[in-house]
Coordinates of C-alpha atoms in Angstrom, one line a residue:
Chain A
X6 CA 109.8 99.1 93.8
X7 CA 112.1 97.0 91.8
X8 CA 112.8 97.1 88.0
X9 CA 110.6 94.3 87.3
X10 CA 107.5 95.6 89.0
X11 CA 107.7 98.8 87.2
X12 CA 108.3 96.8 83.8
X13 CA 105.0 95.2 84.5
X14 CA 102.1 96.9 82.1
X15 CA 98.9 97.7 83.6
X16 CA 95.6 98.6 82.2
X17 CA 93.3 101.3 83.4
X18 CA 91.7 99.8 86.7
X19 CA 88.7 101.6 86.3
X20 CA 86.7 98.8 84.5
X21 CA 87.4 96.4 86.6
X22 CA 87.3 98.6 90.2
X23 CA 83.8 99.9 89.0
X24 CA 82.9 96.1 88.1
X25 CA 84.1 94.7 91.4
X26 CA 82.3 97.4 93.6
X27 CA 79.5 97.0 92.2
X28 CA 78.8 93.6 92.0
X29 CA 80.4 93.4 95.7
X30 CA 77.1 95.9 96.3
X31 CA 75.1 92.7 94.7
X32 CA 76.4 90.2 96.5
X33 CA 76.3 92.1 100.0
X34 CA 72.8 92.7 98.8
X35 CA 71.9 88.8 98.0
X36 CA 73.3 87.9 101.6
X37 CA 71.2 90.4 103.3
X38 CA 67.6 90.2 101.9
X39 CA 66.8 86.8 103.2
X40 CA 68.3 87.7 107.1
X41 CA 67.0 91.2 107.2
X42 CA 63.6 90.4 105.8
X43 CA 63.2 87.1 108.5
X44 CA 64.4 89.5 110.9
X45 CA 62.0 92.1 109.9
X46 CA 59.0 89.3 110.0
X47 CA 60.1 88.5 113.5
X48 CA 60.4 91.9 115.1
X49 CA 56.5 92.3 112.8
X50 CA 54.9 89.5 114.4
X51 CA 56.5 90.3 117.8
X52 CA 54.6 93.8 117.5
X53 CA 51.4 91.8 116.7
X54 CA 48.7 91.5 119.4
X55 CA 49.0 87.6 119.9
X56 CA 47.0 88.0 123.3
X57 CA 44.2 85.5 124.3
X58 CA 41.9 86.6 127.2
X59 CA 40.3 84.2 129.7
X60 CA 37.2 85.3 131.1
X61 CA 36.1 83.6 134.7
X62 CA 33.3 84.5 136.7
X63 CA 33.7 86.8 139.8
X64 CA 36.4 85.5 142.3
X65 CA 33.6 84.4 144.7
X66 CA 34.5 81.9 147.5
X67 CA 33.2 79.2 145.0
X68 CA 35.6 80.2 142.1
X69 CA 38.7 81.5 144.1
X70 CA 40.5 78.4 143.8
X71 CA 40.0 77.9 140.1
X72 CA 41.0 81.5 139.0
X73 CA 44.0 81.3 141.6
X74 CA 45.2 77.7 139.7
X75 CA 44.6 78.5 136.5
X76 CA 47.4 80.4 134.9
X77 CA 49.9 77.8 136.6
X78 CA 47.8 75.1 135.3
X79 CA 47.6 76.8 132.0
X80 CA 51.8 77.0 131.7
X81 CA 52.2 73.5 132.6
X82 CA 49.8 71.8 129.9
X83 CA 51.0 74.2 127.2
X84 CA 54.6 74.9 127.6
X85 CA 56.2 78.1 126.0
X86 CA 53.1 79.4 126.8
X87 CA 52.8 82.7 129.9
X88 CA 49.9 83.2 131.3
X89 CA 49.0 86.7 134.0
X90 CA 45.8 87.8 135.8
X91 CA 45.2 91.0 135.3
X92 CA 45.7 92.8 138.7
X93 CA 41.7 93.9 139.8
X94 CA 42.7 97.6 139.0
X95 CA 43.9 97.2 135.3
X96 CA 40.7 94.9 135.1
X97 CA 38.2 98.0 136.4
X98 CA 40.6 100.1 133.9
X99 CA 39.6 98.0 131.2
X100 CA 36.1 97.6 131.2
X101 CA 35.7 101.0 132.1
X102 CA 36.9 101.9 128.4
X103 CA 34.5 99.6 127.0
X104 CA 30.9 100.7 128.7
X105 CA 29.8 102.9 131.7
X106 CA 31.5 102.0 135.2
X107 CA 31.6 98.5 136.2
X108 CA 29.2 98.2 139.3
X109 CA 29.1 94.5 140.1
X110 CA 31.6 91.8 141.4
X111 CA 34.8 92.3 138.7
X112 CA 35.2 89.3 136.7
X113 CA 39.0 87.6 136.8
X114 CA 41.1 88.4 133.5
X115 CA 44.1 86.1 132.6
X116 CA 46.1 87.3 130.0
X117 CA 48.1 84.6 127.6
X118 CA 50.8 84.2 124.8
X119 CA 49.4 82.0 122.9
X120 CA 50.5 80.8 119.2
X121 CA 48.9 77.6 119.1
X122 CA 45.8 75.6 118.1
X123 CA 42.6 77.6 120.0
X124 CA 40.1 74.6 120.2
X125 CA 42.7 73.0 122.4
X126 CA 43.2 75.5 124.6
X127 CA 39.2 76.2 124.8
X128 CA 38.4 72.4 125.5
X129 CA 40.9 72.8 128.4
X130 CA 40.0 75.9 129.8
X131 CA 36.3 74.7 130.2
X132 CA 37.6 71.3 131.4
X133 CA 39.1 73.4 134.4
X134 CA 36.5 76.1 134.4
X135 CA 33.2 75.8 132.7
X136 CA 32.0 79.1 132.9
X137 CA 35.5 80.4 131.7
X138 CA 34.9 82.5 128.1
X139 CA 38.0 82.3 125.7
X140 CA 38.5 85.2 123.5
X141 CA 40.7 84.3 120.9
X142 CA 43.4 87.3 119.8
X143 CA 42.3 89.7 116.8
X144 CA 42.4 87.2 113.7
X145 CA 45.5 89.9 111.9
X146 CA 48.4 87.3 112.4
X147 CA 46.2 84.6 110.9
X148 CA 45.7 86.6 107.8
X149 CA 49.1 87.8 107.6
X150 CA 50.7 84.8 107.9
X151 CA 50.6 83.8 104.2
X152 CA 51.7 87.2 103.5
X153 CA 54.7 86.6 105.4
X154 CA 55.4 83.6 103.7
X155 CA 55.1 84.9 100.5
X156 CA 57.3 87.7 101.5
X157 CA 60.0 85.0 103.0
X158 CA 60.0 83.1 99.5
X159 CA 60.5 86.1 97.5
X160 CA 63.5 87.0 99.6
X161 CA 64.5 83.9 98.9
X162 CA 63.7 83.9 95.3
X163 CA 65.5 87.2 94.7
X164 CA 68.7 86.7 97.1
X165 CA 69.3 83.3 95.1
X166 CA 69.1 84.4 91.5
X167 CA 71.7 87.5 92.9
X168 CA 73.6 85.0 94.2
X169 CA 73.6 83.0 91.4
X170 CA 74.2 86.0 89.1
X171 CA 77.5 87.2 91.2
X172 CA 78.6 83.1 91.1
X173 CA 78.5 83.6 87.1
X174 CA 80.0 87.7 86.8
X175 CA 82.9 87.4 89.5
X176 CA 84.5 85.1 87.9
X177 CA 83.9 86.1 84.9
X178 CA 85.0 89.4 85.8
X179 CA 87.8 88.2 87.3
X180 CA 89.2 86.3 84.5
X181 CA 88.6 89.1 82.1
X182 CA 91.0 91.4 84.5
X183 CA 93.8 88.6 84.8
X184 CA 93.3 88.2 81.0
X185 CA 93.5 91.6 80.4
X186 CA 96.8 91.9 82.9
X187 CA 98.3 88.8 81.0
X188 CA 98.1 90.2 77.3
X189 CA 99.5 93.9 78.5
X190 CA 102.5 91.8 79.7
X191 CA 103.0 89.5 77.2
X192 CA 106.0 91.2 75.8
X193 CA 107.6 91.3 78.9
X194 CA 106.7 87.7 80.1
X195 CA 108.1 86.6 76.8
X196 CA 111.6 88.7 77.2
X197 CA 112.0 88.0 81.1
X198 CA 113.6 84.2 80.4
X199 CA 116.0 85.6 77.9
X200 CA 117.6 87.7 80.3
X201 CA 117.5 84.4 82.8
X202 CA 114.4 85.6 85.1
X203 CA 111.6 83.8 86.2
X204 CA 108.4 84.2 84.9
X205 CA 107.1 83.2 88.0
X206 CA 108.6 86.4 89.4
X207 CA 106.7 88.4 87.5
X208 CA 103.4 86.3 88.2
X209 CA 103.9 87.1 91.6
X210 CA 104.4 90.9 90.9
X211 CA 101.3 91.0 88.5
X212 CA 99.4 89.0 91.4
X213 CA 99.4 90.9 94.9
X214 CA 98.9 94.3 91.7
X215 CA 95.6 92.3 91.1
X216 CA 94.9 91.6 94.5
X217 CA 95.6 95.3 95.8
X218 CA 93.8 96.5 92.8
X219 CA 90.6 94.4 93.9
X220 CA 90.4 94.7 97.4
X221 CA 90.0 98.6 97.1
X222 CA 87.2 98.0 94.6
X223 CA 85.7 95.7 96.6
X224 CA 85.6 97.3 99.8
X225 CA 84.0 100.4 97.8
X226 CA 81.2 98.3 97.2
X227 CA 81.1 97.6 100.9
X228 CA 81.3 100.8 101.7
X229 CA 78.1 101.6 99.4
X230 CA 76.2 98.3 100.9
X231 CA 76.3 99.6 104.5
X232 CA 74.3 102.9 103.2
X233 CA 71.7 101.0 101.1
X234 CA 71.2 98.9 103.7
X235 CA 70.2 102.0 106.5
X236 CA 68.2 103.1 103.9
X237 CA 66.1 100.4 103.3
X238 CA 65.7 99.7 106.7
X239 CA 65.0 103.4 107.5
X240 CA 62.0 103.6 104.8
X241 CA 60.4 100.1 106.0
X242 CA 61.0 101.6 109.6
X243 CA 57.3 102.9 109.9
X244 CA 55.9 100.2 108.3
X245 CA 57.7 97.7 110.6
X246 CA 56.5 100.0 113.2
X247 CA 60.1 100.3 114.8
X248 CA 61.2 103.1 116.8
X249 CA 63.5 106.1 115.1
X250 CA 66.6 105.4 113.4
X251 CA 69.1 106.6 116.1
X252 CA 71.9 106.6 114.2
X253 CA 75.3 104.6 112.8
X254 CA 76.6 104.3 116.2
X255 CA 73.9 103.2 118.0
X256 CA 74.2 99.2 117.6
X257 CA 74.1 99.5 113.4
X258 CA 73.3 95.6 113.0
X259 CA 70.6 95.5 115.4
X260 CA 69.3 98.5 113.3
X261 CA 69.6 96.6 110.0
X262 CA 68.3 93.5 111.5
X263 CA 71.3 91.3 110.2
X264 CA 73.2 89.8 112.8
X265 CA 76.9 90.4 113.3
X266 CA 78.2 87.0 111.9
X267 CA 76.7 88.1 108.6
X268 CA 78.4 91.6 109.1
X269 CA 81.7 89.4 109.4
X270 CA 81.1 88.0 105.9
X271 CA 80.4 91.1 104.1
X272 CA 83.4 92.4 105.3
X273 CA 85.3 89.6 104.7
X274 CA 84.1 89.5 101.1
X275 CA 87.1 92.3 99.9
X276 CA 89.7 90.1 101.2
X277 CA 87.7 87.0 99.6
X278 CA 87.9 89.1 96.1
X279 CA 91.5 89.7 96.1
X280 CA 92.4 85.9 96.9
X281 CA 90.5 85.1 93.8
X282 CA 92.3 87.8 92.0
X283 CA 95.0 86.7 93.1
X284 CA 95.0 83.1 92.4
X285 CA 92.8 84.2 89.1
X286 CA 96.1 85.8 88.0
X287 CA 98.2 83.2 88.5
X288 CA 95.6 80.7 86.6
X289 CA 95.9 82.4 83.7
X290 CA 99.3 83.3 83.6
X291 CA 100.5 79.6 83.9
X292 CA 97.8 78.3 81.2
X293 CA 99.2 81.3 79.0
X294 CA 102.6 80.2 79.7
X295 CA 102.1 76.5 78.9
X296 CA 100.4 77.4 75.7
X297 CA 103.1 79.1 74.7
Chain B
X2 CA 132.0 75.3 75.7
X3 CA 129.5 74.5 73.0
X4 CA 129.3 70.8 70.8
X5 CA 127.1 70.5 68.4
X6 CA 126.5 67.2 66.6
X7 CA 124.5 66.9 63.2
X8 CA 122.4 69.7 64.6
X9 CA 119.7 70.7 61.7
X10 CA 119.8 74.0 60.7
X11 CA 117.0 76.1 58.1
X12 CA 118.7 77.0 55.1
X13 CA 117.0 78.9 52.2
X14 CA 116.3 76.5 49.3
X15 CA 118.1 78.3 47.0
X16 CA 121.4 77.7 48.5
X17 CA 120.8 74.0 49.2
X18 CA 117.7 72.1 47.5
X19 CA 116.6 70.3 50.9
X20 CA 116.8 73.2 53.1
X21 CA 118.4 72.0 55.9
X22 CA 121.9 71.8 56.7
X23 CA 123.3 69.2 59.7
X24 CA 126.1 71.1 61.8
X25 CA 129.0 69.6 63.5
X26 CA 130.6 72.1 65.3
X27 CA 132.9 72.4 68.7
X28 CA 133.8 75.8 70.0
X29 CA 136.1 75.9 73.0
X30 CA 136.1 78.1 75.8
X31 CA 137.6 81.9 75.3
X32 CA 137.3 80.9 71.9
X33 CA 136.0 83.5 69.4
X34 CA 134.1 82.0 66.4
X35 CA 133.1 84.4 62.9
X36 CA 130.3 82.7 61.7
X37 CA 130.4 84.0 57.7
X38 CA 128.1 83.5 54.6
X39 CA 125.4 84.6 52.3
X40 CA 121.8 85.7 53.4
X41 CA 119.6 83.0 55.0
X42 CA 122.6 80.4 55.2
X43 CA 121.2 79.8 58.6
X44 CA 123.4 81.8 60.8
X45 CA 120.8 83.6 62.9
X46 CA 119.4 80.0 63.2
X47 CA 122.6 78.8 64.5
X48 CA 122.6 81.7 67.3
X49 CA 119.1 81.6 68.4
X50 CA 119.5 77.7 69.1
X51 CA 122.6 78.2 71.2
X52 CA 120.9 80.7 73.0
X53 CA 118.4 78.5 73.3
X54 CA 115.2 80.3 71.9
X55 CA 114.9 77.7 68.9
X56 CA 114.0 74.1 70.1
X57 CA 116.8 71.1 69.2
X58 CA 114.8 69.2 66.0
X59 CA 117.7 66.8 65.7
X60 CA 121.5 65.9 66.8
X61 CA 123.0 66.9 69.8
X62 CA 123.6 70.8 71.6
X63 CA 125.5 70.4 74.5
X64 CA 126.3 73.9 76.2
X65 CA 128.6 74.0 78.9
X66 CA 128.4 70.2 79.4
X67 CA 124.9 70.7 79.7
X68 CA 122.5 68.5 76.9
X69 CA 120.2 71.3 75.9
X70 CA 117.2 69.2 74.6
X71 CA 113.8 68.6 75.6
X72 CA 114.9 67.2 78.9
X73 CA 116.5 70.3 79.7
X74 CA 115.4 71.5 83.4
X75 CA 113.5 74.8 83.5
X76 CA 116.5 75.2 86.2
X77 CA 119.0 74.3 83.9
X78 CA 117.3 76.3 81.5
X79 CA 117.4 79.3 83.3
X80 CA 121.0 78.8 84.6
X81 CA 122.0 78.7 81.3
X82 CA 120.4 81.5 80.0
X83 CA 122.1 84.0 82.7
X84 CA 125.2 83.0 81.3
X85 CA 124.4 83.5 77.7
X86 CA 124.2 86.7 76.3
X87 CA 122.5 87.3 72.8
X88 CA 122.5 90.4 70.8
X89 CA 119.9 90.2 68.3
X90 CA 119.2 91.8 65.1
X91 CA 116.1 93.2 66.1
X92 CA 116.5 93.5 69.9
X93 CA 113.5 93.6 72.9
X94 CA 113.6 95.7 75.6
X95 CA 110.6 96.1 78.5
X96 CA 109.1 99.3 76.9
X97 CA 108.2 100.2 80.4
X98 CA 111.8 101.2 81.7
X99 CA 114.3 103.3 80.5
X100 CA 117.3 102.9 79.2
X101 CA 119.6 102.6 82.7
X102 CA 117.5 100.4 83.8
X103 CA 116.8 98.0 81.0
X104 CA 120.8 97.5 81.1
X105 CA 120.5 97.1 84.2
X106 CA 117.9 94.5 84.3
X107 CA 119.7 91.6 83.9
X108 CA 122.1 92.2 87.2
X109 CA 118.9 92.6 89.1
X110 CA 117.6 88.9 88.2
X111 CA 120.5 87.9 88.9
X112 CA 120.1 89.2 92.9
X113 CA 123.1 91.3 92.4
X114 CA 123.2 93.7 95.4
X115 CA 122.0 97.4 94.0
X116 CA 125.4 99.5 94.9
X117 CA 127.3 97.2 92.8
X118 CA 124.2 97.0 90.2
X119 CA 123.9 100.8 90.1
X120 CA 127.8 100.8 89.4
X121 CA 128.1 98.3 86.4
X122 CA 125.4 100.3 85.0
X123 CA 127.4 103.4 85.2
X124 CA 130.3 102.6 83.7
X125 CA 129.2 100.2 80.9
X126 CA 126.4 103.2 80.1
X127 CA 129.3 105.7 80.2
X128 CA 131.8 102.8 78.0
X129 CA 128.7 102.7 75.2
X130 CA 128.3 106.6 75.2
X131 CA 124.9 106.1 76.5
X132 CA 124.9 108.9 78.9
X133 CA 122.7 111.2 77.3
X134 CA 119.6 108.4 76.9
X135 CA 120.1 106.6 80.6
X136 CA 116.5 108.4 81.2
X137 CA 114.6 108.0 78.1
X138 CA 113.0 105.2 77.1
X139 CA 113.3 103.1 74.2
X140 CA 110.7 103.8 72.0
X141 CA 112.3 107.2 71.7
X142 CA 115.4 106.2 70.3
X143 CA 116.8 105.1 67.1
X144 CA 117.7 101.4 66.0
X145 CA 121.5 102.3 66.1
X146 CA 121.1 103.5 69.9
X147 CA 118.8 100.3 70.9
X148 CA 121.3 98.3 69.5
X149 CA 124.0 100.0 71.6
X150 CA 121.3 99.4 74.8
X151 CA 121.2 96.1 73.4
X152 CA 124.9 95.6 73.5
X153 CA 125.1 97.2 76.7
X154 CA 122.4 95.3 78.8
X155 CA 123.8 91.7 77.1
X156 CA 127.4 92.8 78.4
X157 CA 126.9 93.8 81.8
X158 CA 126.5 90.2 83.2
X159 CA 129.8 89.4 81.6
X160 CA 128.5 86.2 79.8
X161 CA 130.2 83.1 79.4
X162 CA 129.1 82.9 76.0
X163 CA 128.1 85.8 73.9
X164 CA 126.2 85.5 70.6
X165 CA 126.4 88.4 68.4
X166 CA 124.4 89.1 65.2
X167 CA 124.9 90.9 62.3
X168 CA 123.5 94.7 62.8
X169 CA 125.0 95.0 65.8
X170 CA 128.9 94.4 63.9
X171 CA 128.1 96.2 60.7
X172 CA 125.6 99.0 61.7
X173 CA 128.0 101.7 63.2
X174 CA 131.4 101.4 62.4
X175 CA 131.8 103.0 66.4
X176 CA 129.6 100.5 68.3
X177 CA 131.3 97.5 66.4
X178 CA 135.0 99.2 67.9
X179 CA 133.8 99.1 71.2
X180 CA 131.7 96.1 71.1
X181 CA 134.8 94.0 69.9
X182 CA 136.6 95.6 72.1
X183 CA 134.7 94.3 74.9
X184 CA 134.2 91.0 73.6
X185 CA 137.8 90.5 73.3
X186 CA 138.5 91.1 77.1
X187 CA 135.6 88.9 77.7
X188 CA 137.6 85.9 75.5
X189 CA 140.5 86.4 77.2
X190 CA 138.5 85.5 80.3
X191 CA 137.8 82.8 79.1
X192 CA 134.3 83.3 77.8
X193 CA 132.9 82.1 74.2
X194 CA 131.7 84.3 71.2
X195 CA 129.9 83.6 68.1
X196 CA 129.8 86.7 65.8
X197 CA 127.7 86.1 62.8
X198 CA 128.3 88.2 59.4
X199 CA 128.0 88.3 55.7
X200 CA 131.5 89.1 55.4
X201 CA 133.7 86.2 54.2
X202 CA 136.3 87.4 56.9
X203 CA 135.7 88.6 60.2
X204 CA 137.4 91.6 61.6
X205 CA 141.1 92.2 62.5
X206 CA 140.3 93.7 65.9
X207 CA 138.7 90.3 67.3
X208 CA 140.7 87.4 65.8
X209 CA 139.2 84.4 65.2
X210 CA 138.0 81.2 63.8
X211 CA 135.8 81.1 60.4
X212 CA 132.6 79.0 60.1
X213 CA 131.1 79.6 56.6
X214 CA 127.3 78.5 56.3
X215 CA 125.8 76.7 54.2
X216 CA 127.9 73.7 55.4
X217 CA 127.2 71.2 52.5
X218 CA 128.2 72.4 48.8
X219 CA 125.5 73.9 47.8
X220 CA 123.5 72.4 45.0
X221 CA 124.6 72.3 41.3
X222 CA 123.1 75.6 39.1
X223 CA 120.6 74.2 37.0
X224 CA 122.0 73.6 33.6
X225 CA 118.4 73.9 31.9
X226 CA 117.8 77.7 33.7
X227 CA 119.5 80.4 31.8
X228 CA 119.9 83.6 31.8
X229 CA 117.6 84.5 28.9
X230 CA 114.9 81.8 30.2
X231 CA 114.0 84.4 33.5
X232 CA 110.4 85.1 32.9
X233 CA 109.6 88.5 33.7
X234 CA 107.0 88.6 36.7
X235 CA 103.1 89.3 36.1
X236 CA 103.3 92.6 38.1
X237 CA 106.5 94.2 36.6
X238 CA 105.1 95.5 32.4
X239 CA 107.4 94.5 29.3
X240 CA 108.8 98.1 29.8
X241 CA 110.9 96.7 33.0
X242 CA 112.3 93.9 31.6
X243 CA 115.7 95.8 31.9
X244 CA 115.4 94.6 35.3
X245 CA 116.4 91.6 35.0
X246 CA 120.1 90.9 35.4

């Protein structure tokens, strides 16, 4: 360390590291509601019973042909869409459940993922198959969906005004550090050009301090994100109906639902900090300079 | 080599009525200049604006046959300064360091490699009988010692010009042997000193030429004022008048 770094003053960090991580925590927090909760939606709905059942009469020589067609018939005029007939043994397994064994002809069940307008897909099952009955999936997703939506927006709502918030404190948070840095070195940054140094050379020095003095802070808050997040995810785990939490080393962002480019950002956000530091530091040491 | 030409220099109203005095002034190279006179006669003023820490107002400063106005470049500027030592009356250190390095400071601005930094700072420590303080830092010491520091750390870059002011020479009738002393090797080097003091003539043991401030006569005594009219001040009682001359 040269003479001139250790003639820099320096304030207690604590202030300022405590600031940092937690407000790093906020931000991390403000990027991560509106993925996780989407995500959360998604993996929700994809646990939903979305199934539609088509109903044909026994597969008689008369309705062999239709029954056979159908479910091809069915994925070419509604695209996206899968459609299975139920094996005759799964069918016998089914309606067992539902009454006393099934002694007559087993009627044909064809199984669909279906997410789109029903009367539609009625009119064209019965354009194929008269005697077809469609029986729509259990009404849940319908009544959820404006749930969902509500949820989405509040995400929204609340990762925006965090967002905000952290747009208005890191700065100012930053610039009352720098400030802070430039008045406990005002002495020196006054006597420095009387003994011919640069100011600039102490800038430099009172720069990367900032810098290595955020990036810690910074990466604490990261540090207490990645918990919060497991945790949040762990309690909505049963409501989400998702399997056990297996653990930090099993695939952690498939586990928080937030995908890996947004894992890249929260840990870029330390190094993010101390370049604003950094150039924070600099900012105020040249306005101070010119002032003067 | 330092001109100055109708420079404007603060002097206290008492000793001229407009308080400022023009300068004219040429001080050759390995000369050694006693700059003499009264309090507030404007010699501090006249070695904080060749060191350049008070801005040119007026007339010309050349240093070194640099013009040291407002189009001075901050690289200029700073050349300059590395050759200019001051010792001020009131000197500043970085409170941060100690004494050693304080002195040795300057030589590290100036990219001097550290063997030869850590060995200027050894023998002009040991030459100001600093030894004992090379550890402590300054706010520990008294003003005679941080005047020697002060001497010390503006000596150890061996100036060109070297600007001395008035505690420094009368403070410590042991620092002023040794400071002169210095100083005079320094001149006959070929370096320029300005040594500012209230006493009418400078000091056998650094010959020299005499500048007495204020430069213009200074104003007639007021033939109205006398002695008896002095009006005794509201805070001192009728009891204290015998403090008046």
């Amino acid at each position: 360390m040269t003479r001139l770094s250790r003639a820099a003053g320096w304030p207690s960090p604590w202030p300022s590291l405590l600031g940092l991580c937690l407000i790093t925590w906020l931000i991390g927090l403000a990027l991560a509601l509106p993925h996780g909760v989407d995500r959360a939606i998604q993996q929700w709905e994809s646990e939903l019973n979305d199934h539609v059942v088509i109903a044909l009469p026994p597969a008689d020589g008369r309705h062999a042909e239709q029954i056979n067609t159908l479910p091809q018939t069915l994925m070419t005029a509604f695209p996206g869409t899968q459609a299975t007939r139920l094996p005759d043994r799964d069918v016998e397994r089914s309606l067992a459940t539902w009454s006393t064994p099934w002694e007559g002809p087993l009627p044909a069940l064809i199984t669909l993922h279906y997410h789109g307008d029903m009367t539609a897909l009625t009119s064209f099952v019965h354009q194929h198959s008269p005697e077809a009955r469609v029986i729509p999936p259990p009404p849940q997703l319908t009544k959820l969906t404006p749930l969902m939506t509500g949820l989405r927006h509040a995400a929204g709502n609340i990762a925006l005004a965090a967002g905000l918030g952290a747009a208005l404190i890191v700065p100012a948070l930053l610039y009352l550090g720098a400030r802070t840095v430039a008045l406990a070195n005002a002495s020196q940054l006054a006597l420095l050009p009387t003994l011919g140094g640069k100011t600039s050379s102490l800038h430099h020095v009172l720069a990367l301090r900032m810098a290595l003095m955020i990036f810690p802070g910074s990466l604490a808050g990261i540090g207490l994100l990645v918990p919060t997040l497991a945790l949040i995810t762990s309690a909505l785990r049963p409501l989400l109906r998702l399997p056990p939490f297996a653990g930090f080393a099993s695939a952690f962002h498939a586990q928080t639902f937030l995908p890996l480019s947004l894992w890249g950002i929260l840990f870029l956000l330390p190094f993010l900090m101390a370049l604003a530091g950094w150039g924070m530091v600099h900012l105020v040491l040249f306005r101070q300079e010119h002032r003067s | 080599m330092i001109i100055l030409k109708t420079l404007p220099l603060p002097v206290s109203t008492t000793l001229m009525p407009q308080g400022v005095q023009p300068l004219t002034l040429r001080v050759e190279r390995g000369e050694v200049l006693w700059v003499t006179g009264p309090a507030e006669s404007g010699k501090t003023a006249l070695l904080e604006t060749v060191a350049l820490r008070r801005p040119v107002t007026g007339g010309t400063l050349s240093i070194m046959n640099h013009e040291a106005g407002p189009r001075l470049s901050s690289g200029t500027h700073r050349t300059l300064q590395q050759r200019i030592s001051y010792i001020e009356a009131t000197p500043r250190f970085m409170d941060r360091l100690n004494v050693a390095d304080n002195i040795a400071l300057p030589l590290e601005l100036n990219h001097v490699r550290q063997a030869d930094i850590q060995r200027e700072t050894d023998s002009i420590i040991r030459w100001f009988q600093l030894e004992g303080y090379a550890g402590a830092l300054l706010d520990a010491l008294s003003y005679t010692t941080r005047l020697r520091v002060a001497c010390a750390r503006a000596l150890i870059t061996q100036p060109a010009i070297i600007l001395v002011d008035e505690p420094a020479l009368t403070l410590c009738p042991a620092l002023q042997d040794r400071l002169l002393t210095t100083i005079r090797g320094l001149t006959k080097n070929g370096a320029t000193a300005l040594l500012a003091t209230q006493s009418p003539t400078g000091n056998p043991l650094l010959p020299g030429r005499s500048l007495s401030l204020p430069q213009a006569s200074p104003s007639p005594p007021d033939s109205t004022a006398s002695r008896d009219s002095l009006t005794v001040p509201l805070f001192l009682s009728p009891d204290d008048k015998g403090l008046l001359p």
